[in-house]
mmCIF file of C-alpha atoms and ligand atoms in Angstrom:
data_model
loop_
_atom_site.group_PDB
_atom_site.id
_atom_site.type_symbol
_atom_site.label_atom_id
_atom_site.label_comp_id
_atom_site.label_asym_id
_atom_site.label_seq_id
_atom_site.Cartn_x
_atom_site.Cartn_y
_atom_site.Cartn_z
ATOM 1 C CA UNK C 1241 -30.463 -12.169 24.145
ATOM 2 C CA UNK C 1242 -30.915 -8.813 25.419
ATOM 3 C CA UNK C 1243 -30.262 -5.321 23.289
ATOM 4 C CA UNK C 1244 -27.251 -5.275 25.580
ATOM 5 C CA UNK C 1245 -25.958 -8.695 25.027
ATOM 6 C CA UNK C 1246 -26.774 -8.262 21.561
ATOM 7 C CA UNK C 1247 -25.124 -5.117 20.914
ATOM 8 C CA UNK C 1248 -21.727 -6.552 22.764
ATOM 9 C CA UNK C 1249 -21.707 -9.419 20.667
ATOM 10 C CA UNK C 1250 -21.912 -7.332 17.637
ATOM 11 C CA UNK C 1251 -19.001 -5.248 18.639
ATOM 12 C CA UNK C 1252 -16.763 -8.146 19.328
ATOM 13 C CA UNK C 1253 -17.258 -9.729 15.799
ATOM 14 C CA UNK C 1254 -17.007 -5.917 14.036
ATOM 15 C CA UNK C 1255 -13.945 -5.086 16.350
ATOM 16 C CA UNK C 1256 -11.457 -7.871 15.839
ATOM 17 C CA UNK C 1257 -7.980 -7.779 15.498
ATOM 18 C CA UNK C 1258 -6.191 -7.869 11.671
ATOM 19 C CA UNK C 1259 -10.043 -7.149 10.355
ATOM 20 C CA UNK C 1260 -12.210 -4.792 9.512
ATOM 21 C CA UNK C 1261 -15.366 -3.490 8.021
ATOM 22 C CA UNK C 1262 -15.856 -3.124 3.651
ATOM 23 C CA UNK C 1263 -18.138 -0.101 2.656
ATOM 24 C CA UNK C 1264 -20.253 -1.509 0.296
ATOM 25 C CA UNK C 1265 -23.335 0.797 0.510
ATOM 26 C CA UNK C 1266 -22.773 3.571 -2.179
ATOM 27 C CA UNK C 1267 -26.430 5.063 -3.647
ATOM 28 C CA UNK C 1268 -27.340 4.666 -6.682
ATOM 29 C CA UNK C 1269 -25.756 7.937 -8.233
ATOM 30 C CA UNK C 1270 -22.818 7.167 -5.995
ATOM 31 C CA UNK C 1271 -22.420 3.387 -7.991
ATOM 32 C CA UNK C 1272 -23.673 5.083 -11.068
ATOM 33 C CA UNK C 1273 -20.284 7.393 -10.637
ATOM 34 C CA UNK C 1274 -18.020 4.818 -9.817
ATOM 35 C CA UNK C 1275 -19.315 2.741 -12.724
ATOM 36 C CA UNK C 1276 -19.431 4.879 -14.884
ATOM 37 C CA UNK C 1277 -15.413 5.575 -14.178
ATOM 38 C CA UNK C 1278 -15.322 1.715 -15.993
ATOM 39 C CA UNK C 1279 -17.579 2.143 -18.962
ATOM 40 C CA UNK C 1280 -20.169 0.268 -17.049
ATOM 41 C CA UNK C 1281 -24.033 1.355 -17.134
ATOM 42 C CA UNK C 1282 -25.471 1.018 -13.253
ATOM 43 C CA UNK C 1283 -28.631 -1.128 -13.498
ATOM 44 C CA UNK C 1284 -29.632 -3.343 -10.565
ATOM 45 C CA UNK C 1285 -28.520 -7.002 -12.208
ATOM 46 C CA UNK C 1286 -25.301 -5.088 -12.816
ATOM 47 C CA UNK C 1287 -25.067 -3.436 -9.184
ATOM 48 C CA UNK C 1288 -26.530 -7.360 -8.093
ATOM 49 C CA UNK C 1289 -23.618 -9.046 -10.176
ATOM 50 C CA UNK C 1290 -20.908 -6.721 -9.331
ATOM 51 C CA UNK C 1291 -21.681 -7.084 -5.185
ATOM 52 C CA UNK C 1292 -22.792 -10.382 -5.399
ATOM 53 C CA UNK C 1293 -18.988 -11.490 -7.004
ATOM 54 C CA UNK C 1294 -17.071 -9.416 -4.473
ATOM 55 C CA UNK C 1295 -19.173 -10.549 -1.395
ATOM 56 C CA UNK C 1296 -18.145 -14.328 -2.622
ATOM 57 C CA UNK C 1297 -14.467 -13.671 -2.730
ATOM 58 C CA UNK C 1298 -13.233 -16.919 -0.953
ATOM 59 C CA UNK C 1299 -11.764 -16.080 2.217
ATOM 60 C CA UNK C 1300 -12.659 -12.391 2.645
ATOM 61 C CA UNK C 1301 -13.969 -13.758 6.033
ATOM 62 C CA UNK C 1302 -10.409 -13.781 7.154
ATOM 63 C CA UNK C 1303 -9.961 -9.934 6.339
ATOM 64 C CA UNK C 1304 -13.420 -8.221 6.832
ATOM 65 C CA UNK C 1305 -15.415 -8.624 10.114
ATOM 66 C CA UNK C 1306 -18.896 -6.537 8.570
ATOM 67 C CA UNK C 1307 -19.964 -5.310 4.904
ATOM 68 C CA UNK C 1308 -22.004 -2.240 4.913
ATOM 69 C CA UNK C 1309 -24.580 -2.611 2.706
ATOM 70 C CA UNK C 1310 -26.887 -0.331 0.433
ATOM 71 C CA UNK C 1311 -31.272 -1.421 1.068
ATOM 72 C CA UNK C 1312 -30.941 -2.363 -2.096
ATOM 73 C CA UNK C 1313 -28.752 -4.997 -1.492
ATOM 74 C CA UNK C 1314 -29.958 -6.531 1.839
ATOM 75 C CA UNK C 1315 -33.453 -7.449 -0.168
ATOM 76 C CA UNK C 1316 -30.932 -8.490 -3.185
ATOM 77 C CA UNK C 1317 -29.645 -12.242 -3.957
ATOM 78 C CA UNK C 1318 -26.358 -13.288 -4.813
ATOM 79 C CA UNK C 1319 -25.565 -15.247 -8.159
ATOM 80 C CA UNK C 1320 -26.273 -18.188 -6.258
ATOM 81 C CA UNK C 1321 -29.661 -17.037 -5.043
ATOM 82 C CA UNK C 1322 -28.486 -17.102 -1.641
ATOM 83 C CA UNK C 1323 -30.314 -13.784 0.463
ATOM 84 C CA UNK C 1324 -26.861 -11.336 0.558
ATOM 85 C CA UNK C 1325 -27.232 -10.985 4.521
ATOM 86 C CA UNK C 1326 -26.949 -14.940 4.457
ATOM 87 C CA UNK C 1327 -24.201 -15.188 2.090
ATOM 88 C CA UNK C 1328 -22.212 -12.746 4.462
ATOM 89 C CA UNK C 1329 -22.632 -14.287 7.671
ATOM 90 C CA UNK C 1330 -22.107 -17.665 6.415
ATOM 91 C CA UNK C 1331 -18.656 -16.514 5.777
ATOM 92 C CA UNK C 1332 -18.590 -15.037 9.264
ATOM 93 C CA UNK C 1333 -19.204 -11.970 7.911
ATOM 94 C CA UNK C 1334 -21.857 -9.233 9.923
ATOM 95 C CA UNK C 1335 -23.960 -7.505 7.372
ATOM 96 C CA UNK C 1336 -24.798 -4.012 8.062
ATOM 97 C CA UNK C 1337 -26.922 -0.895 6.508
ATOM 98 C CA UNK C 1338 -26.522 2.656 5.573
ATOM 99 C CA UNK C 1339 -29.633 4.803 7.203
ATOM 100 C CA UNK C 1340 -29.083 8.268 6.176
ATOM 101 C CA UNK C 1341 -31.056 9.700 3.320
ATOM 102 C CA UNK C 1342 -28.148 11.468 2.017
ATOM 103 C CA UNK C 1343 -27.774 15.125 2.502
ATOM 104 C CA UNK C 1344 -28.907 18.875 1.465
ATOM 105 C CA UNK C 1345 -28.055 22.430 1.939
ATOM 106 C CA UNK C 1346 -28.174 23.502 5.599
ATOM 107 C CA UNK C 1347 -30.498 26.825 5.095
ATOM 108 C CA UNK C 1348 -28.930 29.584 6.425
ATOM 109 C CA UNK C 1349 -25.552 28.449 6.379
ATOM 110 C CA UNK C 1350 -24.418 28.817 2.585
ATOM 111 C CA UNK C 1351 -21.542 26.052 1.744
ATOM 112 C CA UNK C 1352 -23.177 23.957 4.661
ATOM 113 C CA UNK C 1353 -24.839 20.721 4.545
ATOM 114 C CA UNK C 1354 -27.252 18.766 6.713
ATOM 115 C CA UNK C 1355 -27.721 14.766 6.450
ATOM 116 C CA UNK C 1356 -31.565 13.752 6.279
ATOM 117 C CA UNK C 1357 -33.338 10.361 7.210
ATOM 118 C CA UNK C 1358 -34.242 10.344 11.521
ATOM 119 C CA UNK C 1359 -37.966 10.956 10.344
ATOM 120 C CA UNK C 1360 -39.905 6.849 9.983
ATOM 121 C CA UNK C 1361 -35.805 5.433 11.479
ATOM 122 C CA UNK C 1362 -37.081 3.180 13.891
ATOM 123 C CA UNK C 1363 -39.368 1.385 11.523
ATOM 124 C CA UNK C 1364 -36.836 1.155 8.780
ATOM 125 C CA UNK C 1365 -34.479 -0.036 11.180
ATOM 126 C CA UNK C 1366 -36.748 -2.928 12.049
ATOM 127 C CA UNK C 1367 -37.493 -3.917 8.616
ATOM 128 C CA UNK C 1368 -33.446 -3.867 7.718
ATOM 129 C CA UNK C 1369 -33.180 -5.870 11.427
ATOM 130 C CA UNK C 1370 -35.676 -8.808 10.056
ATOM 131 C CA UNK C 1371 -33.533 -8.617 6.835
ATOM 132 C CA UNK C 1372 -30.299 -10.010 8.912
ATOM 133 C CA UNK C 1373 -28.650 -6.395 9.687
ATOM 134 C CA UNK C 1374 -27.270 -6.295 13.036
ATOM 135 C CA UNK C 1375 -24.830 -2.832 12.470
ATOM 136 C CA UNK C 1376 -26.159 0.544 10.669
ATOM 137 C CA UNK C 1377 -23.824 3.503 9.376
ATOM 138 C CA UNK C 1378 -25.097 7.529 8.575
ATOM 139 C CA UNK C 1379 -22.500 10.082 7.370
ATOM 140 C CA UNK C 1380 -22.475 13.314 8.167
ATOM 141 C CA UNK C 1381 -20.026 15.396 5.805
ATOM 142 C CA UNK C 1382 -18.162 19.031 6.536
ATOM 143 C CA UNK C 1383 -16.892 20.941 4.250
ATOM 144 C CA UNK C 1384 -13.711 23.089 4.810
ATOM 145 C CA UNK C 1385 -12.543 26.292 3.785
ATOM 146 C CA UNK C 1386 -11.751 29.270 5.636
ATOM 147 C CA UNK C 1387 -14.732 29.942 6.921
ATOM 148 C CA UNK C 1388 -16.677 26.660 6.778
ATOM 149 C CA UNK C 1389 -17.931 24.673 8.532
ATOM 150 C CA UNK C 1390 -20.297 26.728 10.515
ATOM 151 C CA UNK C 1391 -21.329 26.583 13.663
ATOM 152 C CA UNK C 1392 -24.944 25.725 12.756
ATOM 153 C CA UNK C 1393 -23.093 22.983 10.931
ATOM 154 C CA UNK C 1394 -21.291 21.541 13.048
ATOM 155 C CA UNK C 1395 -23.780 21.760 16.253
ATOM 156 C CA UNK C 1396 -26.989 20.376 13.628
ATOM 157 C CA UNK C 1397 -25.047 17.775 12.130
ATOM 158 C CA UNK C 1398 -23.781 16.274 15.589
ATOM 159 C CA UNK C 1399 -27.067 16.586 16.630
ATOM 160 C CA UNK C 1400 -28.510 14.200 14.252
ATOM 161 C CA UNK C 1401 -25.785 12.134 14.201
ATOM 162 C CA UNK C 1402 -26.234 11.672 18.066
ATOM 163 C CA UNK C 1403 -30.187 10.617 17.502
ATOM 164 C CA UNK C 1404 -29.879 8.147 15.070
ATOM 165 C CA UNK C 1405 -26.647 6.187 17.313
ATOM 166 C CA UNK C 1406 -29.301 6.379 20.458
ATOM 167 C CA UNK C 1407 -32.170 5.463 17.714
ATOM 168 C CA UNK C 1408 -29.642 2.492 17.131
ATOM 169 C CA UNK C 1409 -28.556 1.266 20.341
ATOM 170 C CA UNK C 1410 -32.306 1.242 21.280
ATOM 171 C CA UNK C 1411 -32.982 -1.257 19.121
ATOM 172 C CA UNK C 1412 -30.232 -3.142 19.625
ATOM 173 C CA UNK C 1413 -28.285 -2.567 16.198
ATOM 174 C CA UNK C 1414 -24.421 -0.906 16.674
ATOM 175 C CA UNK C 1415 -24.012 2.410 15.450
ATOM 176 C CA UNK C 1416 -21.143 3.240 13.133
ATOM 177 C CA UNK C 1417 -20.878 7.169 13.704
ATOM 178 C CA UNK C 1418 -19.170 8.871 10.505
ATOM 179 C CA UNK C 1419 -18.717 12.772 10.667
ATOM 180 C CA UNK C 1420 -16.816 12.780 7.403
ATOM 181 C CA UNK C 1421 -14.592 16.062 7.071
ATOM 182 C CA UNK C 1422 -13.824 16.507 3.413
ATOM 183 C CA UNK C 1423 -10.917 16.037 1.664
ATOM 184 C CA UNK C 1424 -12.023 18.635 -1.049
ATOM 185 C CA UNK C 1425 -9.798 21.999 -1.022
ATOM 186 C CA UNK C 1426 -6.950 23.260 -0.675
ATOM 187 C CA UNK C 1427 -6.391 23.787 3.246
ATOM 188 C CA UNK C 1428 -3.513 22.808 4.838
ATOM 189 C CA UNK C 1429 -3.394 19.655 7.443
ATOM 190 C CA UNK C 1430 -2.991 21.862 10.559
ATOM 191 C CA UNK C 1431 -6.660 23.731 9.317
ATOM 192 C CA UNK C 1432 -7.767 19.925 8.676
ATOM 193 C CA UNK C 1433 -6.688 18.953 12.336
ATOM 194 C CA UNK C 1434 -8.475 22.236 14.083
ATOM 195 C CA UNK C 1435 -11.663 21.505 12.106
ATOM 196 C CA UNK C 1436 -11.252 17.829 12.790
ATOM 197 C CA UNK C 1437 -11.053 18.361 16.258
ATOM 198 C CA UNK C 1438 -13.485 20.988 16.514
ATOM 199 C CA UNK C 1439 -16.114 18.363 14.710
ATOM 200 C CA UNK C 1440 -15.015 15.301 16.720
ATOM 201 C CA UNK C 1441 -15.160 17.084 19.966
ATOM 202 C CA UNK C 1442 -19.099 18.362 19.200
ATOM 203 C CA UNK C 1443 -19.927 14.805 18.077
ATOM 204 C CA UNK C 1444 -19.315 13.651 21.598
ATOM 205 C CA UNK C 1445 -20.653 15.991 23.231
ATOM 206 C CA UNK C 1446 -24.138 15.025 21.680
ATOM 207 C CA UNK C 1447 -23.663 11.865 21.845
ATOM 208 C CA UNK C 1448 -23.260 12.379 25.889
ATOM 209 C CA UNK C 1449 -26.324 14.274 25.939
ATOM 210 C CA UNK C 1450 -28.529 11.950 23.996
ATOM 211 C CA UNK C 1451 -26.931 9.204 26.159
ATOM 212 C CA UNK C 1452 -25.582 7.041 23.547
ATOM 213 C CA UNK C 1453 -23.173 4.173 24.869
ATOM 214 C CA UNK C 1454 -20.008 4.631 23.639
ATOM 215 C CA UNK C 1455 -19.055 0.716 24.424
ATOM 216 C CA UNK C 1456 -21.388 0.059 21.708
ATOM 217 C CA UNK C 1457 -20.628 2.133 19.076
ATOM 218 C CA UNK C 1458 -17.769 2.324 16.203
ATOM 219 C CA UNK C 1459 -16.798 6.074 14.847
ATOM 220 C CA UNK C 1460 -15.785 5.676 11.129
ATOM 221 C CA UNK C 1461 -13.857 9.597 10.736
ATOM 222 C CA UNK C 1462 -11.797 10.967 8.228
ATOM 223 C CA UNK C 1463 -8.037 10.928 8.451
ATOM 224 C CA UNK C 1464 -6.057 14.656 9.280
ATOM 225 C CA UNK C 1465 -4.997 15.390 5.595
ATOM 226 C CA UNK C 1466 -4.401 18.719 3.731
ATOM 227 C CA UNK C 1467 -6.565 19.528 1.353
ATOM 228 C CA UNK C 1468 -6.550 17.056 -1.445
ATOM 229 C CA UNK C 1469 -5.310 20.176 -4.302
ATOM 230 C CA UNK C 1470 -2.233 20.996 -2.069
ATOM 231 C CA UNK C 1471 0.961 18.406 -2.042
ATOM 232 C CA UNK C 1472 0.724 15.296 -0.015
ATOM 233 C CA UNK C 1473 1.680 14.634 3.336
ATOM 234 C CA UNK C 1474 4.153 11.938 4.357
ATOM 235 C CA UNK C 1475 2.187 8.694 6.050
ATOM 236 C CA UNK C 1476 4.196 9.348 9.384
ATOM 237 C CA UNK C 1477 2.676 13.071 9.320
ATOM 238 C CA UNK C 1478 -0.896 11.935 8.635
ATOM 239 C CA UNK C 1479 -0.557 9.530 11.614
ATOM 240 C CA UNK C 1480 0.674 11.943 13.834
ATOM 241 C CA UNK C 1481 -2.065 14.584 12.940
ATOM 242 C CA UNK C 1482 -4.557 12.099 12.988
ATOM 243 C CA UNK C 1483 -3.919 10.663 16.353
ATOM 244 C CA UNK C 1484 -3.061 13.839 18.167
ATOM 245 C CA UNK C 1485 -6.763 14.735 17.178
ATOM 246 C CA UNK C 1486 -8.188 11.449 18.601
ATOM 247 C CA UNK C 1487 -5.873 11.257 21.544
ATOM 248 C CA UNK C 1488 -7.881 14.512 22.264
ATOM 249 C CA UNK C 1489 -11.267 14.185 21.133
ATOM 250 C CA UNK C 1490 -11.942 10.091 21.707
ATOM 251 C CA UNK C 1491 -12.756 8.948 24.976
ATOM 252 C CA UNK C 1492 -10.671 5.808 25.499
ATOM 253 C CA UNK C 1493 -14.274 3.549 25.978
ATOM 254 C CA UNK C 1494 -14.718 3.464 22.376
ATOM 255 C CA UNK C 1495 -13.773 0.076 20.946
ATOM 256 C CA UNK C 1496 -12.856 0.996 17.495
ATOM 257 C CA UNK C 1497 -12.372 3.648 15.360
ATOM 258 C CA UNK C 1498 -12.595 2.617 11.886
ATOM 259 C CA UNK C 1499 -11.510 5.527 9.146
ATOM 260 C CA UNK C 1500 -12.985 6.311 5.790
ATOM 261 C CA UNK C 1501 -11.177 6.335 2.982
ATOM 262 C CA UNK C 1502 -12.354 9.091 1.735
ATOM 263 C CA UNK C 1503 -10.317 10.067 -1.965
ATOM 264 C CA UNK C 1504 -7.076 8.634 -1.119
ATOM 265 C CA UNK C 1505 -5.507 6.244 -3.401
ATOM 266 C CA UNK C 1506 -6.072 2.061 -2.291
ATOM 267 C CA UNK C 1507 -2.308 2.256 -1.299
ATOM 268 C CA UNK C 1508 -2.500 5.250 0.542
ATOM 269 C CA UNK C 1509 -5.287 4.867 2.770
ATOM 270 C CA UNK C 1510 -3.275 1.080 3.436
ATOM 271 C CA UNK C 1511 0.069 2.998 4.235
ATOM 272 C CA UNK C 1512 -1.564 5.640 6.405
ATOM 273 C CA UNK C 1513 -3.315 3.118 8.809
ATOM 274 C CA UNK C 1514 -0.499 0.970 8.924
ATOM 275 C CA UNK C 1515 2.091 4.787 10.209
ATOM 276 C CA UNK C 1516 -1.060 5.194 12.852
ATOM 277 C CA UNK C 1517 -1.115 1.064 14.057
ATOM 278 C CA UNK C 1518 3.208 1.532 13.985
ATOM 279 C CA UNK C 1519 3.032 4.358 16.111
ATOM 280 C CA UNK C 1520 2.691 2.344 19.881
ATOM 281 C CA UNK C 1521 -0.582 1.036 21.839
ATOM 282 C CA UNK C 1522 -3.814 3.424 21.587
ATOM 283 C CA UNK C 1523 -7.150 3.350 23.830
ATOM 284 C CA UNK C 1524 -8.835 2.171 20.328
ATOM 285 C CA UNK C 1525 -8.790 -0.243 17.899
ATOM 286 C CA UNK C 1526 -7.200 1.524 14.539
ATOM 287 C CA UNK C 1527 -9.121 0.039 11.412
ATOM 288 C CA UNK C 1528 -10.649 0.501 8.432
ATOM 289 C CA UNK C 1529 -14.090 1.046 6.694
ATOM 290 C CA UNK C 1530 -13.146 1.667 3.417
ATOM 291 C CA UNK C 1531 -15.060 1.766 0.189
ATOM 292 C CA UNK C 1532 -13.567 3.183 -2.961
ATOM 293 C CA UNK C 1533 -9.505 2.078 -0.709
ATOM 294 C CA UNK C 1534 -11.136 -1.147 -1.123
ATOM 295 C CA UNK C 1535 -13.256 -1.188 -4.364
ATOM 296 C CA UNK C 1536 -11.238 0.132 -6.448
ATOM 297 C CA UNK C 1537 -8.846 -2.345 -8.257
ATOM 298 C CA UNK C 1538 -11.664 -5.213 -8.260
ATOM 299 C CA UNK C 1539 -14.165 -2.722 -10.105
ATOM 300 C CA UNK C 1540 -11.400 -1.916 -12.633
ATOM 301 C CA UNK C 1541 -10.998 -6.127 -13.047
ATOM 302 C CA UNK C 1542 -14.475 -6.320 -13.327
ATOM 303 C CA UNK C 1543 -15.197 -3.883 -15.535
ATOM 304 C CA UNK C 1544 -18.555 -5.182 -15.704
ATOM 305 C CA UNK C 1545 -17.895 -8.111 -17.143
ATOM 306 C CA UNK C 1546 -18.577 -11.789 -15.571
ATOM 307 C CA UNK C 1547 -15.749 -14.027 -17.169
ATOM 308 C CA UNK C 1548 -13.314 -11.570 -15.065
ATOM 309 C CA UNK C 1549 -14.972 -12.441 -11.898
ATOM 310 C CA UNK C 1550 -11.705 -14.132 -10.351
ATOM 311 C CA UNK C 1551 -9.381 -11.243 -11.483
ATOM 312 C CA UNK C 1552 -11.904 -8.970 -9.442
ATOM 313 C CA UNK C 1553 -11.882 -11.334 -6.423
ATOM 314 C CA UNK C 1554 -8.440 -11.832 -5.921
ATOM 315 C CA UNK C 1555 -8.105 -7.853 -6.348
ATOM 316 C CA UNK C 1556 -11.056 -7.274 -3.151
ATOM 317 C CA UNK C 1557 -8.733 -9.654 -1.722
ATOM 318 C CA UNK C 1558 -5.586 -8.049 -1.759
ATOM 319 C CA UNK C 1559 -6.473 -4.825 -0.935
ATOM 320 C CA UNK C 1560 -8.609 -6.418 2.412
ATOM 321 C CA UNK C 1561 -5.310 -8.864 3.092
ATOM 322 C CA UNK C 1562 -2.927 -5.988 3.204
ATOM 323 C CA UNK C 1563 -5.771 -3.689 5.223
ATOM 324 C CA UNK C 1564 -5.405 -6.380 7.231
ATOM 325 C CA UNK C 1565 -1.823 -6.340 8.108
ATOM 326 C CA UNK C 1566 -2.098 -2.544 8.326
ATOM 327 C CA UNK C 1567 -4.299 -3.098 11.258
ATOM 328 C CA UNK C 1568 -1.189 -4.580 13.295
ATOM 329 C CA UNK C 1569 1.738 -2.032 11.658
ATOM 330 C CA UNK C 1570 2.716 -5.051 9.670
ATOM 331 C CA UNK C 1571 1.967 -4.116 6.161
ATOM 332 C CA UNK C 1572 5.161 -3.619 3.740
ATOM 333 C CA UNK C 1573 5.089 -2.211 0.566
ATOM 334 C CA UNK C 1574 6.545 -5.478 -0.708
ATOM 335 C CA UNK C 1575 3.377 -6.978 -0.339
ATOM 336 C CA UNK C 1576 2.055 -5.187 -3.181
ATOM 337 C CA UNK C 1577 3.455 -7.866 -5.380
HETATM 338 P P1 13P Q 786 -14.734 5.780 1.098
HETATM 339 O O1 13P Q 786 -13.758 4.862 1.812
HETATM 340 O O2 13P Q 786 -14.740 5.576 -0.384
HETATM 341 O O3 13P Q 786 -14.589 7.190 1.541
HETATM 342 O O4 13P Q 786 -16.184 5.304 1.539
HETATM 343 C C1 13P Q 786 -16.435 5.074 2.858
HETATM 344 C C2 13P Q 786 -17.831 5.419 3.160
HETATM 345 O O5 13P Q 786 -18.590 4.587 3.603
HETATM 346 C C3 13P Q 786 -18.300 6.791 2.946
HETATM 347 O O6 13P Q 786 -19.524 6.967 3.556
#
């Protein structure tokens, strides 16, 4: 196959209609946090046990097209002893990798942050391509407030974001692009959608200029919210905000754009994507890359223990099913029961 051919055949298994992608990939004091949230200490059998049961939910298949994994976890085995990357695409299921090394302060911009990890990327990405991953994710994160993000922040942080998809593409893995804007705060959703659209906008432009194929890539972006310590917006106004950003900001040759969940409840980030789907034929497919949307009821049925395994299956389930649906506008809140 070539990259090309390879990189197309990627897309069309990520990109497929009433699916999408699980974000599976949180570091270890990311896990450690969301474990600790069920009284459960993060070691790796327990981070092995916990991804291992989830990833052999019978039938997730039929829901979620990739699983973005932590390094950790592509070396890892499942309870089975079956290589994790194996165990996923055996249930026709593409296994992917987070590449960003996390983030830091952006020096000279005080509230800013910069994502790390292009330095040794092409060697990494080789190892993690021998290891079965065929689809890599980095986050870049903006804070708002009245005066952030910064311009440095917004021009450095596309800027990386724009070498690592070209780093990618290169060598033939699919580049899931997320500039997430924060939820944190408590701006209103018409700052969210100016700051949104001021990110978005710069994203593309670098990824122009580093020549980055936008047939080949999937952008994983926020949705327009306010501020997550200010009242909620309806689902229908989220929508609206949301896609009058990427009708903007998205040229129409990008196959997917697959949003984050980001702090919203499971339910809401379900009925928000399914206002967005319900709102008429877009140039992109509307999905989902959740993690915590997703995660969150089957860690609670966990709860670190292995005798609720099924409980914490059929919970992963659910909350993929109804994702599902969403993807079409068909998900009804009587499906919660
Ligand atoms: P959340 O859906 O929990 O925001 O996680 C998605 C993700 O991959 C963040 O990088």
């Amino acid at each position: 196959m070539t990259i090309q051919e390879e990189l197309s055949a990627t897309i069309q298994e990520l990109v497929q209609p009433g699916k999408g992608i699980l974000a599976a990939d949180e570091s270890h004091p990311t896990i450690a946090k969301r474990f600790k949230a069920i009284g459960v200490e993060s070691a790796e059998e327990k981070r092995r046990e916990y991804r291992s049961l989830i990833f052999s939910a019978a039938g997730l298949g039929e829901f979620i097209s990739g699983v973005i994994l932590f390094e950790e976890t592509l070396g890892q085995n499942s309870l089975d002893n079956v290589p994790i990357p194996k165990l996923l695409a055996s249930n026709g299921i593409v296994p992917g990798i987070k590449v960003d090394k996390g983030k830091q302060p952006l020096v000279n911009a005080p509230g800013d942050e910069i994502t790390l990890g292009l330095d040794g990327l092409e060697d990494r990405l080789e190892i993690y391509k021998h290891q079965g991953a065929r689809f890599a994710k980095w986050r870049d994160v903006f804070h708002i407030s009245e005066t952030l993000p910064s311009r440095q922040a917004v021009e450095a942080n596309a800027e990386v974001l724009a070498r690592y998809a070209a780093i990618c593409q290169s060598m033939g893995i699919v580049p899931i692009v997320e500039p997430e804007v924060l939820i944190d705060g408590n701006h209103t959703i018409e700052r969210c959608t100016d700051v949104s659209e001021t990110v978005i906008r710069e994203v593309f432009h670098a990824l122009y200029r580093h020549k980055v194929n936008l047939e080949y890539m999937i952008l994983k972006p926020s949705m327009v919210t306010p501020g997550k310590d200010t009242p909620k917006a309806s689902p229908e106004q989220v929508a609206k905000a949301t896609l009058d950003v990427f009708r903007r900001a998205v040229p129409a040759a990008v196959p997917g754009i697959c949003f984050l969940s980001g702090g919203q409840t499971p339910e809401e980030a379900t009925v928000n994507l399914n206002a967005m789907n319900s709102m008429g034929p877009q140039p992109w497919a509307l999905s989902f890359s959740y993690g915590r949307a997703l995660q969150e009821p089957a860690q609670k049925a966990w709860a670190g223990n292995l005798d609720n395994g099924q409980e914490a299956q059929a919970a992963i389930l659910k909350r993929a099913r109804l994702n599902g649906a969403a993807r079409s506008g068909n998900y009804r809140q009587e499906m919660e029961d």
